[in-house]
Amino acid sequence: MAAVRAPVASRLAAVSAFASLSPGSRTPSQRAALHRSAPRPGARVALVLSGCGVFDGTEIHEASAILVHLSRGGAEVQIFAPDVPQMHVIDHTKGQPSEGESRNVLTESARIARGKITDLAKLSAANHDAAIFPGGFGAAKNLLCCIAPVLAAKVLRGVEVTVGHEQEEGGKWPYAGTAEAIKALGAKHCVKGVAISFLAAHVDQKNKVVTTPAFMCETALHHIHDGIGAMVRKVLELSGK
């Protein structure tokens, strides 16, 4: 899973109407209000989905965890997906393609977004402080032609990302080979775990990219949820909101 901070123009802070009143004309409640911190606008985050379902779309638990943590962090979220056909449809009870069935990525992603979704073609970096790409094979099949952390490696030369560990360790890290693909693109892979949440996310300060292993590791669901929370917190910190 990867998150990238987007460059945006500065935003104006709201000015309290009480500032125009003379001290003597203010009521006690108005004077007290002047000493409170003005509410800071939340970060504007684009969440980019690639369908609905781990084997042919977005990993649903990852997307849900991101939305929970963004909500807790006070972010303003807009969800996007491309209006294109899926590469194929997987029967998740069998792990095999469903012959003769086709689905649309935007339509399927709308299931996760509860209908509040926008065509990815309309996403503008100028309107957002950050973008987050949940995992799932749909990221490779329908969206990026690679899993989410590898996207950053393809786009940003020398970027630092993590997909967890570099050895399978008896099946605990079944996709550990992805680390070699990241290195082959000239990026740096950083080993991270998931059991200790605050150590589960890697931040590339130079490139403003945050990644976490999530379901790259076979572990308890709450560890993955907490690791995603660490990633979201780091994204919001980088946004300055």
CSV table of C-alpha atoms in Angstrom, one decimal:
chain,number,residue,atom,x,y,z
A,1,MET,CA,0.0,0.0,0.0
A,2,ALA,CA,1.4,3.4,-0.9
A,3,ALA,CA,0.5,7.0,-0.2
A,4,VAL,CA,1.9,10.1,-2.0
A,5,ARG,CA,1.7,13.7,-1.0
A,6,ALA,CA,0.4,15.9,-3.8
A,7,PRO,CA,1.8,19.5,-4.3
A,8,VAL,CA,-0.9,22.0,-3.8
A,9,ALA,CA,-1.3,25.8,-3.6
A,10,SER,CA,-1.5,27.3,-0.1
A,11,ARG,CA,-4.9,27.7,1.4
A,12,LEU,CA,-6.2,30.8,3.3
A,13,ALA,CA,-7.2,30.5,6.9
A,14,ALA,CA,-10.6,31.7,8.0
A,15,VAL,CA,-10.6,34.9,10.1
A,16,SER,CA,-12.8,35.2,13.2
A,17,ALA,CA,-15.5,37.8,13.0
A,18,PHE,CA,-14.7,38.7,16.6
A,19,ALA,CA,-11.4,40.2,15.5
A,20,SER,CA,-13.2,43.3,14.3
A,21,LEU,CA,-14.8,44.1,17.7
A,22,SER,CA,-13.1,46.4,20.2
A,23,PRO,CA,-12.1,44.7,23.5
A,24,GLY,CA,-14.7,46.6,25.6
A,25,SER,CA,-17.6,45.6,23.4
A,26,ARG,CA,-17.0,41.8,23.6
A,27,THR,CA,-19.0,39.6,25.9
A,28,PRO,CA,-17.1,37.1,28.2
A,29,SER,CA,-17.9,34.2,25.8
A,30,GLN,CA,-16.6,36.2,22.8
A,31,ARG,CA,-13.4,37.1,24.7
A,32,ALA,CA,-12.9,33.5,25.5
A,33,ALA,CA,-13.4,32.5,21.9
A,34,LEU,CA,-10.5,34.6,20.9
A,35,HIS,CA,-8.2,32.4,22.9
A,36,ARG,CA,-9.3,29.2,21.3
A,37,SER,CA,-7.4,27.7,18.4
A,38,ALA,CA,-9.3,28.1,15.1
A,39,PRO,CA,-10.2,24.7,13.7
A,40,ARG,CA,-7.6,23.7,11.1
A,41,PRO,CA,-8.8,22.5,7.8
A,42,GLY,CA,-8.4,18.7,7.3
A,43,ALA,CA,-6.1,17.3,4.7
A,44,ARG,CA,-7.7,16.7,1.3
A,45,VAL,CA,-7.0,13.1,0.4
A,46,ALA,CA,-7.7,11.2,-2.8
A,47,LEU,CA,-8.3,7.5,-2.3
A,48,VAL,CA,-7.7,5.6,-5.5
A,49,LEU,CA,-9.5,2.2,-5.9
A,50,SER,CA,-9.2,-0.5,-8.5
A,51,GLY,CA,-12.3,-2.6,-8.1
A,52,CYS,CA,-13.8,-4.6,-5.2
A,53,GLY,CA,-12.0,-7.8,-4.1
A,54,VAL,CA,-8.5,-8.8,-3.3
A,55,PHE,CA,-7.9,-11.0,-6.4
A,56,ASP,CA,-9.3,-8.8,-9.1
A,57,GLY,CA,-9.7,-5.4,-7.4
A,58,THR,CA,-9.0,-3.4,-4.3
A,59,GLU,CA,-8.3,-5.3,-1.0
A,60,ILE,CA,-11.5,-4.4,0.9
A,61,HIS,CA,-10.1,-4.5,4.4
A,62,GLU,CA,-7.2,-2.2,3.4
A,63,ALA,CA,-9.6,0.3,1.9
A,64,SER,CA,-11.9,0.2,4.9
A,65,ALA,CA,-9.1,0.6,7.3
A,66,ILE,CA,-7.7,3.6,5.4
A,67,LEU,CA,-11.2,5.3,5.5
A,68,VAL,CA,-11.5,4.7,9.2
A,69,HIS,CA,-8.1,6.2,10.0
A,70,LEU,CA,-8.6,9.1,7.6
A,71,SER,CA,-12.0,9.8,9.3
A,72,ARG,CA,-10.4,9.7,12.7
A,73,GLY,CA,-7.7,12.1,11.5
A,74,GLY,CA,-10.2,14.7,10.2
A,75,ALA,CA,-9.3,14.3,6.6
A,76,GLU,CA,-11.6,15.3,3.7
A,77,VAL,CA,-11.7,12.3,1.4
A,78,GLN,CA,-12.7,11.9,-2.2
A,79,ILE,CA,-12.7,8.4,-3.8
A,80,PHE,CA,-11.7,7.7,-7.3
A,81,ALA,CA,-11.5,4.7,-9.7
A,82,PRO,CA,-11.0,4.4,-13.5
A,83,ASP,CA,-14.0,3.9,-15.6
A,84,VAL,CA,-12.6,0.9,-17.5
A,85,PRO,CA,-13.4,-2.9,-17.7
A,86,GLN,CA,-11.6,-5.1,-15.2
A,87,MET,CA,-8.8,-7.3,-16.6
A,88,HIS,CA,-11.0,-10.3,-15.5
A,89,VAL,CA,-13.4,-11.4,-12.8
A,90,ILE,CA,-12.3,-13.8,-10.1
A,91,ASP,CA,-14.6,-16.2,-8.3
A,92,HIS,CA,-13.2,-15.6,-4.8
A,93,THR,CA,-14.6,-19.0,-3.5
A,94,LYS,CA,-12.4,-20.8,-6.0
A,95,GLY,CA,-9.6,-18.3,-6.7
A,96,GLN,CA,-10.2,-18.8,-10.4
A,97,PRO,CA,-11.4,-16.5,-13.3
A,98,SER,CA,-15.2,-16.6,-14.0
A,99,GLU,CA,-15.5,-17.4,-17.7
A,100,GLY,CA,-17.6,-15.1,-19.7
A,101,GLU,CA,-18.2,-12.5,-16.9
A,102,SER,CA,-17.1,-8.9,-17.2
A,103,ARG,CA,-17.3,-6.0,-14.7
A,104,ASN,CA,-16.4,-2.3,-14.6
A,105,VAL,CA,-13.7,-1.0,-12.2
A,106,LEU,CA,-15.6,2.2,-11.4
A,107,THR,CA,-18.9,0.4,-10.8
A,108,GLU,CA,-17.3,-2.3,-8.6
A,109,SER,CA,-15.2,0.3,-6.6
A,110,ALA,CA,-18.5,2.2,-5.9
A,111,ARG,CA,-19.4,-0.8,-3.6
A,112,ILE,CA,-16.6,0.2,-1.2
A,113,ALA,CA,-17.3,4.0,-1.6
A,114,ARG,CA,-21.0,3.5,-0.9
A,115,GLY,CA,-21.7,5.1,-4.2
A,116,LYS,CA,-19.7,8.3,-3.6
A,117,ILE,CA,-17.1,7.9,-6.2
A,118,THR,CA,-15.6,9.9,-9.1
A,119,ASP,CA,-14.0,8.8,-12.4
A,120,LEU,CA,-10.2,8.8,-12.0
A,121,ALA,CA,-9.9,10.8,-15.1
A,122,LYS,CA,-11.2,13.8,-13.2
A,123,LEU,CA,-8.6,13.6,-10.4
A,124,SER,CA,-6.4,16.8,-10.2
A,125,ALA,CA,-3.3,16.9,-8.0
A,126,ALA,CA,-4.0,20.6,-7.4
A,127,ASN,CA,-7.2,19.7,-5.5
A,128,HIS,CA,-5.6,17.3,-3.0
A,129,ASP,CA,-2.8,17.2,-0.4
A,130,ALA,CA,-2.2,13.5,-0.8
A,131,ALA,CA,-3.2,10.3,-2.7
A,132,ILE,CA,-3.5,6.8,-1.2
A,133,PHE,CA,-3.5,3.6,-3.2
A,134,PRO,CA,-4.7,0.5,-1.3
A,135,GLY,CA,-3.4,-2.9,-2.2
A,136,GLY,CA,-5.1,-5.8,-3.9
A,137,PHE,CA,-4.3,-7.4,-7.2
A,138,GLY,CA,-6.6,-5.0,-8.9
A,139,ALA,CA,-3.9,-2.3,-8.5
A,140,ALA,CA,-1.7,-4.4,-10.8
A,141,LYS,CA,-4.4,-5.7,-13.1
A,142,ASN,CA,-6.7,-2.7,-13.5
A,143,LEU,CA,-4.8,0.4,-12.5
A,144,LEU,CA,-1.0,0.5,-12.3
A,145,CYS,CA,0.4,-2.6,-14.0
A,146,CYS,CA,2.2,-3.1,-10.7
A,147,ILE,CA,1.4,-3.4,-7.0
A,148,ALA,CA,1.0,-0.1,-5.1
A,149,PRO,CA,4.5,0.3,-3.7
A,150,VAL,CA,6.1,-0.7,-7.0
A,151,LEU,CA,4.2,2.3,-8.6
A,152,ALA,CA,6.3,4.7,-6.6
A,153,ALA,CA,9.5,2.8,-7.6
A,154,LYS,CA,8.5,3.1,-11.3
A,155,VAL,CA,7.7,6.8,-11.1
A,156,LEU,CA,10.3,8.1,-8.6
A,157,ARG,CA,13.9,7.2,-9.2
A,158,GLY,CA,15.6,6.1,-6.0
A,159,VAL,CA,12.5,6.3,-3.8
A,160,GLU,CA,12.4,4.4,-0.5
A,161,VAL,CA,9.4,2.0,0.0
A,162,THR,CA,8.6,-1.2,1.9
A,163,VAL,CA,6.6,-4.3,1.2
A,164,GLY,CA,7.7,-5.9,4.5
A,165,HIS,CA,10.5,-8.5,4.5
A,166,GLU,CA,12.8,-9.8,1.8
A,167,GLN,CA,12.6,-13.5,2.6
A,168,GLU,CA,9.4,-15.6,2.7
A,169,GLU,CA,10.2,-16.9,6.2
A,170,GLY,CA,8.2,-20.1,5.9
A,171,GLY,CA,5.2,-18.4,4.2
A,172,LYS,CA,4.8,-15.5,6.6
A,173,TRP,CA,5.8,-13.1,3.7
A,174,PRO,CA,4.5,-14.9,0.6
A,175,TYR,CA,5.2,-11.9,-1.7
A,176,ALA,CA,8.7,-11.2,-0.4
A,177,GLY,CA,10.1,-11.5,-4.0
A,178,THR,CA,8.5,-8.1,-4.7
A,179,ALA,CA,11.4,-6.5,-2.9
A,180,GLU,CA,13.8,-7.6,-5.7
A,181,ALA,CA,11.5,-6.1,-8.3
A,182,ILE,CA,11.6,-2.8,-6.4
A,183,LYS,CA,15.4,-2.9,-6.2
A,184,ALA,CA,15.6,-3.7,-10.0
A,185,LEU,CA,13.8,-0.4,-10.7
A,186,GLY,CA,16.6,1.5,-8.8
A,187,ALA,CA,14.5,2.1,-5.7
A,188,LYS,CA,15.5,1.2,-2.1
A,189,HIS,CA,13.5,-1.4,-0.2
A,190,CYS,CA,13.3,-1.0,3.5
A,191,VAL,CA,12.5,-4.0,5.7
A,192,LYS,CA,9.5,-3.4,8.0
A,193,GLY,CA,7.2,-5.5,10.1
A,194,VAL,CA,3.5,-5.2,11.0
A,195,ALA,CA,3.2,-6.5,14.5
A,196,ILE,CA,4.4,-3.2,16.1
A,197,SER,CA,2.2,-0.6,14.5
A,198,PHE,CA,4.5,2.5,14.8
A,199,LEU,CA,7.2,0.6,13.1
A,200,ALA,CA,5.0,-0.7,10.3
A,201,ALA,CA,5.1,2.3,8.0
A,202,HIS,CA,8.2,3.7,6.1
A,203,VAL,CA,8.4,7.4,5.3
A,204,ASP,CA,10.6,8.7,2.4
A,205,GLN,CA,10.8,12.3,3.6
A,206,LYS,CA,12.6,13.4,0.4
A,207,ASN,CA,9.9,12.1,-2.0
A,208,LYS,CA,6.9,12.4,0.4
A,209,VAL,CA,6.0,8.8,0.0
A,210,VAL,CA,4.7,6.5,2.8
A,211,THR,CA,4.3,2.7,2.4
A,212,THR,CA,3.2,-0.1,4.7
A,213,PRO,CA,3.2,-3.9,4.1
A,214,ALA,CA,-0.4,-4.6,5.1
A,215,PHE,CA,-1.5,-7.9,3.5
A,216,MET,CA,1.9,-8.6,2.1
A,217,CYS,CA,2.2,-10.4,5.5
A,218,GLU,CA,0.2,-13.4,6.8
A,219,THR,CA,-0.7,-12.1,10.2
A,220,ALA,CA,-3.7,-11.1,12.4
A,221,LEU,CA,-6.1,-8.6,10.9
A,222,HIS,CA,-5.7,-6.1,13.7
A,223,HIS,CA,-2.0,-5.9,13.1
A,224,ILE,CA,-2.7,-4.9,9.5
A,225,HIS,CA,-5.3,-2.4,10.6
A,226,ASP,CA,-2.9,-0.8,13.0
A,227,GLY,CA,-0.1,-0.7,10.4
A,228,ILE,CA,-2.4,1.1,8.0
A,229,GLY,CA,-3.2,3.5,10.8
A,230,ALA,CA,0.5,4.3,11.2
A,231,MET,CA,0.7,5.0,7.4
A,232,VAL,CA,-2.3,7.3,7.5
A,233,ARG,CA,-1.0,9.3,10.4
A,234,LYS,CA,2.3,9.8,8.6
A,235,VAL,CA,0.5,10.9,5.5
A,236,LEU,CA,-1.5,13.5,7.5
A,237,GLU,CA,1.7,14.7,9.2
A,238,LEU,CA,3.4,15.2,5.8
A,239,SER,CA,0.4,17.1,4.6
A,240,GLY,CA,0.8,19.6,7.4
A,241,LYS,CA,-2.9,19.4,8.3
